[in-house]
Tab-separated table of C-alpha atoms in Angstrom:
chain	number	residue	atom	x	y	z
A	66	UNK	CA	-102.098	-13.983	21.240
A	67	UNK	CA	-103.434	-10.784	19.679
A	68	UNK	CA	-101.088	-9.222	17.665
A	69	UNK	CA	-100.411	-5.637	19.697
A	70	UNK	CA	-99.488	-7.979	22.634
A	71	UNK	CA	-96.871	-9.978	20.552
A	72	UNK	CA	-95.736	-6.688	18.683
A	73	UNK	CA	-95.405	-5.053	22.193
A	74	UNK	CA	-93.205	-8.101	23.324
A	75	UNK	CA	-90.992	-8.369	20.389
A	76	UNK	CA	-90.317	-4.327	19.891
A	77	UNK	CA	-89.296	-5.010	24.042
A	78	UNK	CA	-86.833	-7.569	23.235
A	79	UNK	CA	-85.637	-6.435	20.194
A	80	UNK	CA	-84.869	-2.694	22.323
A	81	UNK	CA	-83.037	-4.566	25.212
A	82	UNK	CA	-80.269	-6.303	22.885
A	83	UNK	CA	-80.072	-2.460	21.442
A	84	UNK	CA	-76.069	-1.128	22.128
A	85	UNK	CA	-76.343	1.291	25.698
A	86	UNK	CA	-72.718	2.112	25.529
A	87	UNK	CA	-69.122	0.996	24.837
A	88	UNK	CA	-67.217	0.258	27.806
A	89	UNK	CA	-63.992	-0.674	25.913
A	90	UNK	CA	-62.537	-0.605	22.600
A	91	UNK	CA	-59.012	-2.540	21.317
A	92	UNK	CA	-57.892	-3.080	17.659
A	93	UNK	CA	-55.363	-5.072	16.437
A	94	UNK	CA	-54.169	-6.471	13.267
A	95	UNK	CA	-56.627	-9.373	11.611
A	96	UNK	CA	-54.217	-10.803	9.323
A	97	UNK	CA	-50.392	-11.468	8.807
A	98	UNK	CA	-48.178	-9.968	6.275
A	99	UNK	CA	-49.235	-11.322	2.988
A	100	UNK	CA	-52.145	-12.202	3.733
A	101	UNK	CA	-53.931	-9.448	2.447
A	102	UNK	CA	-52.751	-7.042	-0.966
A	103	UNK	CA	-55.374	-3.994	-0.865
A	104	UNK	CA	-56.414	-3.240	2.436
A	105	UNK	CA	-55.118	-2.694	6.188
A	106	UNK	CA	-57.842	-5.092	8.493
A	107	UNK	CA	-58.294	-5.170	11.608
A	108	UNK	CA	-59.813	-6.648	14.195
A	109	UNK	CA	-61.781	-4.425	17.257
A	110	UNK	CA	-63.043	-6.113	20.257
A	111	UNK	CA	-65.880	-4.074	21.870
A	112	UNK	CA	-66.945	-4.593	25.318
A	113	UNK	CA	-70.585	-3.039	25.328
A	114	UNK	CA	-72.958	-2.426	27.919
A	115	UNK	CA	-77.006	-3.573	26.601
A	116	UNK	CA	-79.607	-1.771	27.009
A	117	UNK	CA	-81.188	-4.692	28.907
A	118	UNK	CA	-78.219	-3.515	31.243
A	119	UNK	CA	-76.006	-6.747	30.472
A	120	UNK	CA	-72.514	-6.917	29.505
A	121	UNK	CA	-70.930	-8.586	26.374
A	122	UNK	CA	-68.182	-8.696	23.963
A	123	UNK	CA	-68.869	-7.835	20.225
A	124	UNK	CA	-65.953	-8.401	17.378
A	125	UNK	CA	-65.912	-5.879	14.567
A	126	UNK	CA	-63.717	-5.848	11.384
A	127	UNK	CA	-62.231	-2.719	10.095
A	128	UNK	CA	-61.215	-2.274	6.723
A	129	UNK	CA	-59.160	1.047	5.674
A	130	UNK	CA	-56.566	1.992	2.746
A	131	UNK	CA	-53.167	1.182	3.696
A	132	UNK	CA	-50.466	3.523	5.156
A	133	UNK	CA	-47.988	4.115	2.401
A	134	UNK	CA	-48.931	7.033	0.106
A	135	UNK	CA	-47.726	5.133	-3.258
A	136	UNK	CA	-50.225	2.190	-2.278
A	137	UNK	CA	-52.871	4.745	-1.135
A	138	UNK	CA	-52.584	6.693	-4.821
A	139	UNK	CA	-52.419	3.145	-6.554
A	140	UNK	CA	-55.840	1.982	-4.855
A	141	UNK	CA	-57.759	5.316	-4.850
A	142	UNK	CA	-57.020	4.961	-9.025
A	143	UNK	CA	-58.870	1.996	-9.309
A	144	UNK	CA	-61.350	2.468	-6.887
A	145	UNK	CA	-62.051	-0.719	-5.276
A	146	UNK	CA	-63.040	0.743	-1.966
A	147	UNK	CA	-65.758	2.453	-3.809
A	148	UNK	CA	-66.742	-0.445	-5.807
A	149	UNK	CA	-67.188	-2.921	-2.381
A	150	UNK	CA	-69.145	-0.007	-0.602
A	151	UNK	CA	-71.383	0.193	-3.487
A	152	UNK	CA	-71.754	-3.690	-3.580
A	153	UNK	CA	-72.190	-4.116	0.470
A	154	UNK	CA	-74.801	-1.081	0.322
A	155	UNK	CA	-77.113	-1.457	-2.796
A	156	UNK	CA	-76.145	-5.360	-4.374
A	157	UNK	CA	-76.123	-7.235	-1.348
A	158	UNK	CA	-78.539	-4.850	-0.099
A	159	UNK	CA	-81.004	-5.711	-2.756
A	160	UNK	CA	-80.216	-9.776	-2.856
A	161	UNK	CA	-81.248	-9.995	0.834
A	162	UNK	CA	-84.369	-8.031	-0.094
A	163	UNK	CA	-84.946	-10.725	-3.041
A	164	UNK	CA	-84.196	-13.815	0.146
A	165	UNK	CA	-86.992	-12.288	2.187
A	166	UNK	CA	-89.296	-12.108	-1.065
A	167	UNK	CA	-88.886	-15.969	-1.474
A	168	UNK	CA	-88.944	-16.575	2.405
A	169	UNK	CA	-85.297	-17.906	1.659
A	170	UNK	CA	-83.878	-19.149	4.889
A	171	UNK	CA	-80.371	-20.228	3.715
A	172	UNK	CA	-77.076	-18.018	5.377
A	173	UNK	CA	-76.469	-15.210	3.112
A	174	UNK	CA	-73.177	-15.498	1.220
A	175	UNK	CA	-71.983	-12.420	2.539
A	176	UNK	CA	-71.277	-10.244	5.947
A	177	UNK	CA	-72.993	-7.611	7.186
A	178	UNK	CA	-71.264	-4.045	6.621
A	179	UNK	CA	-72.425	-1.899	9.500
A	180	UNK	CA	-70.621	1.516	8.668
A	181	UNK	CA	-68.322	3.043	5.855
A	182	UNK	CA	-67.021	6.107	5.094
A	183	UNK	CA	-66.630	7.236	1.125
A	184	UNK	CA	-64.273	5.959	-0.111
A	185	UNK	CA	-61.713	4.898	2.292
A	186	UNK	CA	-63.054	2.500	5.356
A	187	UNK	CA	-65.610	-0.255	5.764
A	188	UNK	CA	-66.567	-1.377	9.374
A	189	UNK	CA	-68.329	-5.370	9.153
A	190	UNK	CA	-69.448	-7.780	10.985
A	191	UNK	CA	-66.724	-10.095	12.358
A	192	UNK	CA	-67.473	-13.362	11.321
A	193	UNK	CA	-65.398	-15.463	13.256
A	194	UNK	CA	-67.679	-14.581	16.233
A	195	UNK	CA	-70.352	-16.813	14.070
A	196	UNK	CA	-67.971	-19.821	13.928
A	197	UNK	CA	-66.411	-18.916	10.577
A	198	UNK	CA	-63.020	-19.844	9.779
A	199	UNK	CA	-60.273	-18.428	6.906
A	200	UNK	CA	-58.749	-21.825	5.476
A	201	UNK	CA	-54.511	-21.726	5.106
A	202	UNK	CA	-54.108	-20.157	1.615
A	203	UNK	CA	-51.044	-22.027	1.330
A	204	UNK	CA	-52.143	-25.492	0.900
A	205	UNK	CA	-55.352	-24.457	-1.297
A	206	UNK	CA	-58.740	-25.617	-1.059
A	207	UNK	CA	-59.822	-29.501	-0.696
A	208	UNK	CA	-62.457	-30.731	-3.020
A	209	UNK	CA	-65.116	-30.680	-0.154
A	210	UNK	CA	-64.582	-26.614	0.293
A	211	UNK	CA	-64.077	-26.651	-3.326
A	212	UNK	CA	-67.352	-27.869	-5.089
A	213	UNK	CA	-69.445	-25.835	-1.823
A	214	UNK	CA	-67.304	-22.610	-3.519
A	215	UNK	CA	-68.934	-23.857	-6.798
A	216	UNK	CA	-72.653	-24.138	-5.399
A	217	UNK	CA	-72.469	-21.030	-3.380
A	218	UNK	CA	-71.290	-18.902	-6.947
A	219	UNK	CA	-74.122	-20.742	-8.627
A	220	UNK	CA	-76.116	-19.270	-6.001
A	221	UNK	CA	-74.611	-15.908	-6.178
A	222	UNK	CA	-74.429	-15.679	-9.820
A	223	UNK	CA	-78.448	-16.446	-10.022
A	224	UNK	CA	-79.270	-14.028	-7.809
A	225	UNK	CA	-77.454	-11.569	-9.534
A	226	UNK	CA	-79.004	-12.438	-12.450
A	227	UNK	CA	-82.615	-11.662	-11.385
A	228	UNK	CA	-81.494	-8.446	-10.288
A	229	UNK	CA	-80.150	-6.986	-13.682
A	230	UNK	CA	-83.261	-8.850	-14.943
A	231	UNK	CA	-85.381	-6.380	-12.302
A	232	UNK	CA	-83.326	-3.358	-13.342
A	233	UNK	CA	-82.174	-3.039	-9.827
A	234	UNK	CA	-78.410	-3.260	-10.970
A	235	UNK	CA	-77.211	-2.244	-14.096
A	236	UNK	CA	-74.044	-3.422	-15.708
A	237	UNK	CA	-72.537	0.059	-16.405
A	238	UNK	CA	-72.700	0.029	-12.109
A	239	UNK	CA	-69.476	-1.789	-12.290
A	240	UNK	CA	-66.141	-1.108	-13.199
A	241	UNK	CA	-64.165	-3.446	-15.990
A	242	UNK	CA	-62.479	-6.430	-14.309
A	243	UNK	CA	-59.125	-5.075	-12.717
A	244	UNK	CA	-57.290	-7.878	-13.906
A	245	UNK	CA	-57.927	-7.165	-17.612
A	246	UNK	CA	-56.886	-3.858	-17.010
A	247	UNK	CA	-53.517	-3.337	-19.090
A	248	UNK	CA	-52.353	-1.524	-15.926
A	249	UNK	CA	-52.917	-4.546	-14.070
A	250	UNK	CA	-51.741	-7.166	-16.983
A	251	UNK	CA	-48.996	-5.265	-16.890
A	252	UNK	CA	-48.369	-5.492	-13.085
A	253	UNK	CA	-49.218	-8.923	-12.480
A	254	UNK	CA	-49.200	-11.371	-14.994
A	255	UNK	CA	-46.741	-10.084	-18.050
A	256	UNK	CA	-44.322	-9.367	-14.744
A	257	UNK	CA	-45.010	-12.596	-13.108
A	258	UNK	CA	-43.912	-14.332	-16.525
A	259	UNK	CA	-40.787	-12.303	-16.725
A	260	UNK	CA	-39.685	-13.513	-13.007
A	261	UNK	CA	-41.181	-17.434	-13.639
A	262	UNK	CA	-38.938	-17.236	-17.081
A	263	UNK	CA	-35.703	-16.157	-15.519
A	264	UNK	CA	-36.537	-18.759	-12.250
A	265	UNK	CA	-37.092	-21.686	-14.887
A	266	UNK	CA	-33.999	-20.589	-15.982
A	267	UNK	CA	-32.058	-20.984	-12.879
A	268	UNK	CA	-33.503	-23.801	-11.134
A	269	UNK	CA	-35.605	-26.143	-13.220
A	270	UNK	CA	-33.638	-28.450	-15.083
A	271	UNK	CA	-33.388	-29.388	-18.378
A	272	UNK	CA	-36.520	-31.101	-18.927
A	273	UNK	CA	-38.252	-27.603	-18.838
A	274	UNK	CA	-35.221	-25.981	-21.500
A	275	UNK	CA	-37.827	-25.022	-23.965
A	276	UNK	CA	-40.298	-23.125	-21.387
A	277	UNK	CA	-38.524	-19.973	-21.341
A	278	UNK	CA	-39.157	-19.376	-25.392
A	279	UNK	CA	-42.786	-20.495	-24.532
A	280	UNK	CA	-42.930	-17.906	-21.943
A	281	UNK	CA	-41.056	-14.710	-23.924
A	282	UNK	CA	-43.903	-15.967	-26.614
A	283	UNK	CA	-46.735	-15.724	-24.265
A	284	UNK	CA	-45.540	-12.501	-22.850
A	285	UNK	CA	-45.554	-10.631	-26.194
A	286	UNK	CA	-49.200	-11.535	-27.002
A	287	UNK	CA	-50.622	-11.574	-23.435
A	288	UNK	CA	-52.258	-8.134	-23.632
A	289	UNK	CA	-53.965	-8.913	-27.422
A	290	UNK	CA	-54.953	-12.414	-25.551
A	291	UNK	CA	-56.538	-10.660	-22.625
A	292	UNK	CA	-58.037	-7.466	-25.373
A	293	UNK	CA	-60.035	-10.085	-26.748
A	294	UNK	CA	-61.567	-12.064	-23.757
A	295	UNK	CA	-62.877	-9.219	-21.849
A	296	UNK	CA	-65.342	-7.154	-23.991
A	297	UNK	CA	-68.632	-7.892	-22.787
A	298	UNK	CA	-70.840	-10.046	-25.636
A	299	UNK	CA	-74.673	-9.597	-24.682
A	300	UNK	CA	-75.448	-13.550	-26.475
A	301	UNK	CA	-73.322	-15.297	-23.592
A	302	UNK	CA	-74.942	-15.360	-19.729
A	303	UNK	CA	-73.421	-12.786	-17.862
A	304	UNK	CA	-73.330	-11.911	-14.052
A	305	UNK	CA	-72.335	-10.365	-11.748
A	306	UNK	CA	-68.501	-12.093	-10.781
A	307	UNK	CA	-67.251	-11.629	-7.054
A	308	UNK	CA	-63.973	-10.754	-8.810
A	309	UNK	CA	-61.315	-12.228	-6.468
A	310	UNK	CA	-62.574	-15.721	-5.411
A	311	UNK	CA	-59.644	-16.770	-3.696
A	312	UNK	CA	-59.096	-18.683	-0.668
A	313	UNK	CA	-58.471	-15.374	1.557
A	314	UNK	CA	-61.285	-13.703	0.414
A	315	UNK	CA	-63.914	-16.949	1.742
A	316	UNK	CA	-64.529	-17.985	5.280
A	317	UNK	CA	-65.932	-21.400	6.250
A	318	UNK	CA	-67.978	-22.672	8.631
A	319	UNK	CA	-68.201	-26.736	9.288
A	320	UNK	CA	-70.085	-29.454	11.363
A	321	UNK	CA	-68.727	-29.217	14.743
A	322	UNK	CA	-66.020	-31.597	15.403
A	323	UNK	CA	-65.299	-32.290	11.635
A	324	UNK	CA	-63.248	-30.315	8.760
A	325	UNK	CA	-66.213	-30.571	6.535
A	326	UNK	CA	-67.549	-27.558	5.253
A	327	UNK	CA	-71.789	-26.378	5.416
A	328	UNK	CA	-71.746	-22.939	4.766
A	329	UNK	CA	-69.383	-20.253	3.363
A	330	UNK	CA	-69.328	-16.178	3.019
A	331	UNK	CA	-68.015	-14.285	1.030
A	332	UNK	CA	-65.422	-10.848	1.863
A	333	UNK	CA	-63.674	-8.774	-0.197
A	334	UNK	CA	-66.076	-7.588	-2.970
A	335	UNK	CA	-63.368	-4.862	-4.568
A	336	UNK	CA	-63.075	-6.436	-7.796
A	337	UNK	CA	-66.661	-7.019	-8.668
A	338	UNK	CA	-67.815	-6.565	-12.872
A	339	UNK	CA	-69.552	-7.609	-14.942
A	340	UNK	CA	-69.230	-10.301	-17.654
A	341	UNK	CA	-69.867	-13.971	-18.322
A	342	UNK	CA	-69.854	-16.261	-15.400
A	343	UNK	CA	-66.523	-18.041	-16.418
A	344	UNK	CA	-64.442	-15.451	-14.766
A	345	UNK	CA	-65.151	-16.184	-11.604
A	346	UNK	CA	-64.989	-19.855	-12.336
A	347	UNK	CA	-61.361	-19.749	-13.716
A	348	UNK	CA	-60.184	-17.301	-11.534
A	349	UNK	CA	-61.088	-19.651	-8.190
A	350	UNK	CA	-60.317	-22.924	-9.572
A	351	UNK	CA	-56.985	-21.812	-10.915
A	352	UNK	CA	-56.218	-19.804	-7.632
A	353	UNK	CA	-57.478	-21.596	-5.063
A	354	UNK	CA	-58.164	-25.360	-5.207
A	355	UNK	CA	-55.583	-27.638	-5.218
A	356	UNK	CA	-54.590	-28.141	-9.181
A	357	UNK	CA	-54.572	-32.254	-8.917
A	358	UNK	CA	-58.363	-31.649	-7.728
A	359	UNK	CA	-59.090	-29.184	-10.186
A	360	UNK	CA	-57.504	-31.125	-12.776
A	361	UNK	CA	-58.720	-34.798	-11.605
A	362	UNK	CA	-62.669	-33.446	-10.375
A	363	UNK	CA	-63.290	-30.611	-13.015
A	364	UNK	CA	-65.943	-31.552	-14.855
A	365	UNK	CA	-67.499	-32.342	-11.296
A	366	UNK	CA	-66.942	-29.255	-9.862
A	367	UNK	CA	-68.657	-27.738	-13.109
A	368	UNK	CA	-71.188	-29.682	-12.914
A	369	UNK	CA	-72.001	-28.528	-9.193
A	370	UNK	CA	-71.854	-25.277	-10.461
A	371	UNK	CA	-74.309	-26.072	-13.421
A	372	UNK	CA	-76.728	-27.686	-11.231
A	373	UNK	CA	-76.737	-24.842	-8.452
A	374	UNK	CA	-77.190	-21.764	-11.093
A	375	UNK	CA	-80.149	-23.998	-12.431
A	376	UNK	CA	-81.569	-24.490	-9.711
A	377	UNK	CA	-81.415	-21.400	-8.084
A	378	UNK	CA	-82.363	-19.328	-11.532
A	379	UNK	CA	-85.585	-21.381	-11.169
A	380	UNK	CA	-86.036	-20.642	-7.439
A	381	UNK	CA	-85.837	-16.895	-7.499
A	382	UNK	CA	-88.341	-17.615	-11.018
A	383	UNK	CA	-86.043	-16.670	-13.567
A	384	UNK	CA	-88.192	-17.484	-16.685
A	385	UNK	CA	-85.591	-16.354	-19.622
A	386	UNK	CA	-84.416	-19.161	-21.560
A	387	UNK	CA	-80.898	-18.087	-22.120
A	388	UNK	CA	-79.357	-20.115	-18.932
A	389	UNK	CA	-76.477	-22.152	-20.347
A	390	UNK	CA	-76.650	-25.699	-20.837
A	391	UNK	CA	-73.482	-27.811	-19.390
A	392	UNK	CA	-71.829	-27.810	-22.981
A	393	UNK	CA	-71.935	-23.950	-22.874
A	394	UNK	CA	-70.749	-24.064	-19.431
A	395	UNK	CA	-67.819	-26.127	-20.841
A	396	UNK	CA	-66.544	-23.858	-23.994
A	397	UNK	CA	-67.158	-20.563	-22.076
A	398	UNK	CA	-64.547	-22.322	-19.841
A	399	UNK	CA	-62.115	-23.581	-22.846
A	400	UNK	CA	-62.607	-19.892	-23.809
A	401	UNK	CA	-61.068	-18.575	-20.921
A	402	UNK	CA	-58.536	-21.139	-20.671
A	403	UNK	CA	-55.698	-18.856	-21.044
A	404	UNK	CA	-56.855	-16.913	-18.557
A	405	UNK	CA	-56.328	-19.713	-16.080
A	406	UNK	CA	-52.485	-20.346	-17.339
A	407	UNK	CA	-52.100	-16.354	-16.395
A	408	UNK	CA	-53.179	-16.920	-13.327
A	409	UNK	CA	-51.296	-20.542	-12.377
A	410	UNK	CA	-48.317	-18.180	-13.062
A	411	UNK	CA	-49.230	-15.152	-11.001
A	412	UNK	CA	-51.420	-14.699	-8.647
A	413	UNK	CA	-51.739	-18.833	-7.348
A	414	UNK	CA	-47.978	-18.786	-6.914
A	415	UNK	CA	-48.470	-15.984	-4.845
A	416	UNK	CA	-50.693	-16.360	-2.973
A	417	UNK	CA	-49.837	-19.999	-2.220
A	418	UNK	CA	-46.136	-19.240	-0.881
A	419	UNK	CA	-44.812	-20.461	2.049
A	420	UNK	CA	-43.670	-16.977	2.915
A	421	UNK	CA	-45.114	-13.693	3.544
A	422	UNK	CA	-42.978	-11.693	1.104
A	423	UNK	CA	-44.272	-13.360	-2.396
A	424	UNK	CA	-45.085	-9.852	-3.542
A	425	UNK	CA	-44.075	-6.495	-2.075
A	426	UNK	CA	-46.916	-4.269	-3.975
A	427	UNK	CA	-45.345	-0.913	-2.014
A	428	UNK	CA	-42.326	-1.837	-4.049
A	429	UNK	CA	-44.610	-2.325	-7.075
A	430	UNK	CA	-46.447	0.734	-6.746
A	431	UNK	CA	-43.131	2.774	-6.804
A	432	UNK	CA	-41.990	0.776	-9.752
A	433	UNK	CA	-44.422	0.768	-11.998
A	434	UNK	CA	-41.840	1.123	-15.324
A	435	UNK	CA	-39.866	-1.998	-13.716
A	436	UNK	CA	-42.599	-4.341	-11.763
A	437	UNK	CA	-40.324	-7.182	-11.310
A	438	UNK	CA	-38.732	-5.639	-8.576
A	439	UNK	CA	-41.424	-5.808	-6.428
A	440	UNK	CA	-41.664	-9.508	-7.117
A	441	UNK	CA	-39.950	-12.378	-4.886
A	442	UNK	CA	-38.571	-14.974	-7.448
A	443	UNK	CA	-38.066	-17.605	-5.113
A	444	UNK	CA	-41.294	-18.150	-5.181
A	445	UNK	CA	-41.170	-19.552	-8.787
A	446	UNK	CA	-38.332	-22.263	-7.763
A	447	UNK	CA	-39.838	-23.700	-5.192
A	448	UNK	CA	-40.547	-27.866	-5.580
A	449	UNK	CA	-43.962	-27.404	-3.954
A	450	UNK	CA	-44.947	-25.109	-7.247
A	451	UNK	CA	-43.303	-26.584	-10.188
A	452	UNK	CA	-44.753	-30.056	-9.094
A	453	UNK	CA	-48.041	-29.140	-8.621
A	454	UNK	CA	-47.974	-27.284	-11.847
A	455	UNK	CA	-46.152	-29.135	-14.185
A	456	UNK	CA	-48.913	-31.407	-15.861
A	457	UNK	CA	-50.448	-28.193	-16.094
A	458	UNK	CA	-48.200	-26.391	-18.070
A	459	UNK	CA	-47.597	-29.882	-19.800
A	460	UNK	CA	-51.511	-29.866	-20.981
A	461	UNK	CA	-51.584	-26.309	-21.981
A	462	UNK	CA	-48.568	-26.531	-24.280
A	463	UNK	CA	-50.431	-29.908	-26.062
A	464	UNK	CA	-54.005	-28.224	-26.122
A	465	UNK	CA	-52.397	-25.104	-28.106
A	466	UNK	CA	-53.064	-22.289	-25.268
A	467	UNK	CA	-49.327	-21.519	-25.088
């Protein structure tokens, strides 16, 4: 066929699935209380007329800055909306430009953003209308979902890799991670310590009598701890970290009639930096996979990782010779171990619960001299948590991080 015939054809086809007009528009909210900290989703169902003349249904996602002022004031501060825009329109941007280079065929590990306005709403691509699914944050991740997490940041870490190598990205782009933040320390994990002291306390017997000292100790040195962990060092392999790898912010898609995962996209890109890879390690495998798996498969989930940054470093021809071996991968994690008690005592508690109302950050926001009291403690007494925690905090206290 000569080629202004098949141009002719495909510039036809590609006009006739072109939007003619909206028939129909209805939003409603995506997800429950709880389920989400920063943002107000929701979920628009568009009935649209083709220009082909056919009818269909299209599902959009709408992201804005949630109603109350206090919230509004507390997000605008640390500008995450500005931070995702900037990753959805020039990072993601420029790592589907380096897929085409490559002729890389593989799903992105994102969603498309088709609109935003500076710097309070994001309109994208709906992806349960592409057979993606959010998994229940409150029984964590398998190891099946898990170690495909672990590829796909290989992947994503690689590829952000070649583009600070390209000078396409730079690392002053990003804000400092939000969670080393003393702001956010403050908020979230010297708080959360506070409430999980006075709930072990109350409710967890004497075999855990000598936690609460270990906790008021922890407390008083957490933001030194964190001071020291988060400068950048130039020597170790840095990337750019999604930020909040947890279970909410990943949607799954699997082989049809099964629960096992093949592909996975990422949301939520308001916490993005820049530093070494082990952030976003710690911060998922603490969070979100089950801690038995994480503590029974972690060298295997590591080494997943390991073998997908290799790999895809020498795919997208990364020919430095700093990538880290699987010993480096190892101390970088040791490193950051305490990092991963903060979290196992914050944010996987919360967002774990059985209930809706683990955290009230409205309350928080208004509060900011008194945190706590934004803070359900229940959460902290619960069987379901100090089980699945306990040979965690057991280990820490023997390896010297607390």
């Amino acid at each position: 066929m000569e080629p202004k015939v098949l141009e002719a054809h495909i510039k036809k086809k590609s006009s006739e699935n072109h939007i003619s007009s909206i028939i129909s528009i209805d939003g409603k909210p995506a997800m429950e209380r709880g389920e989400n900290y920063a943002s107000l989703i929701l979920r628009y169902r568009l009935e649209i007329v083709l220009c082909s003349g056919e009818k269909t249904v299209k599902y959009l996602i709408v992201k804005r800055l949630p109603p109350s002022e206090a919230h509004i004031k507390f997000l605008q501060e640390l500008s995450v909306f500005k931070t995702e825009i900037q990753i959805y329109s020039k990072v993601l941007k420029s790592m589907k430009t380096l897929m085409e280079e490559f002729e890389d065929r593989r799903e992105t590990l994102w969603c498309e953003m088709l609109a935003h306005s500076p710097y309070d709403m994001i309109v994208l691509d709906d992806l349960k209308d592409q057979n993606f699914v959010m998994m229940n944050r409150r029984e964590n991740l398998d190891f099946d979902h898990s170690i495909l997490v672990m590829r796909t940041l290989g992947r994503y870490h690689a590829m952000s890799k070649i583009l600070l190598k390209r000078l396409l990205i730079y690392p002053s782009d990003f804000p400092s991670y939000l969670f080393t933040q003393p702001l956010l320390v403050n908020i979230c994990f010297i708080s959360s310590l506070t409430v999980l002291e006075e709930a072990v306390k109350r409710s967890w017997g004497a075999k855990w009598s000598h936690l609460p000292e270990i906790l008021r100790k922890v407390k008083s040195q957490t933001n030194e701890k964190i001071a020291k962990l988060v400068p950048v060092d130039e020597s170790r392999f840095n990337v750019l970290n999604h930020g909040d790898c947890w279970t909410n912010n990943m949607m799954f898609k699997h082989i049809e009639g099964t629960k096992t995962p093949c592909a996975v996209k990422y949301i939520d890109f308001q916490l993005s930096h820049y530093n070494s890879f082990a952030w976003d390690l710690t911060y998922f495998l603490y969070n979100s996979t089950r801690p038995a798996i994480r503590r029974a498969k972690f060298k295997e989930l590591l080494t997943a990782y390991h073998q997908s940054l290799v790999y895809n470093l020498k795919y997208f021809n990364y020919t430095d010779n700093d990538v880290p071996t699987f010993g480096q991968i190892m101390e970088e994690m040791d490193r950051l171990e305490i990092f991963g008690f903060l979290l196992l005592t914050s944010v996987h508690v919360m967002t774990s619960a059985d209930t809706g109302d683990a955290l009230d950050l409205e309350k928080i926001c208004k509060n900011l001299d008194n945190p706590c009291a934004g803070i359900n403690i229940d959460i902290f007494s619960t069987p379901k948590y100090r089980d699945s925690i306990e040979d965690d905090i057991q280990n820490f206290i023997k390896n010297g991080i607390i």
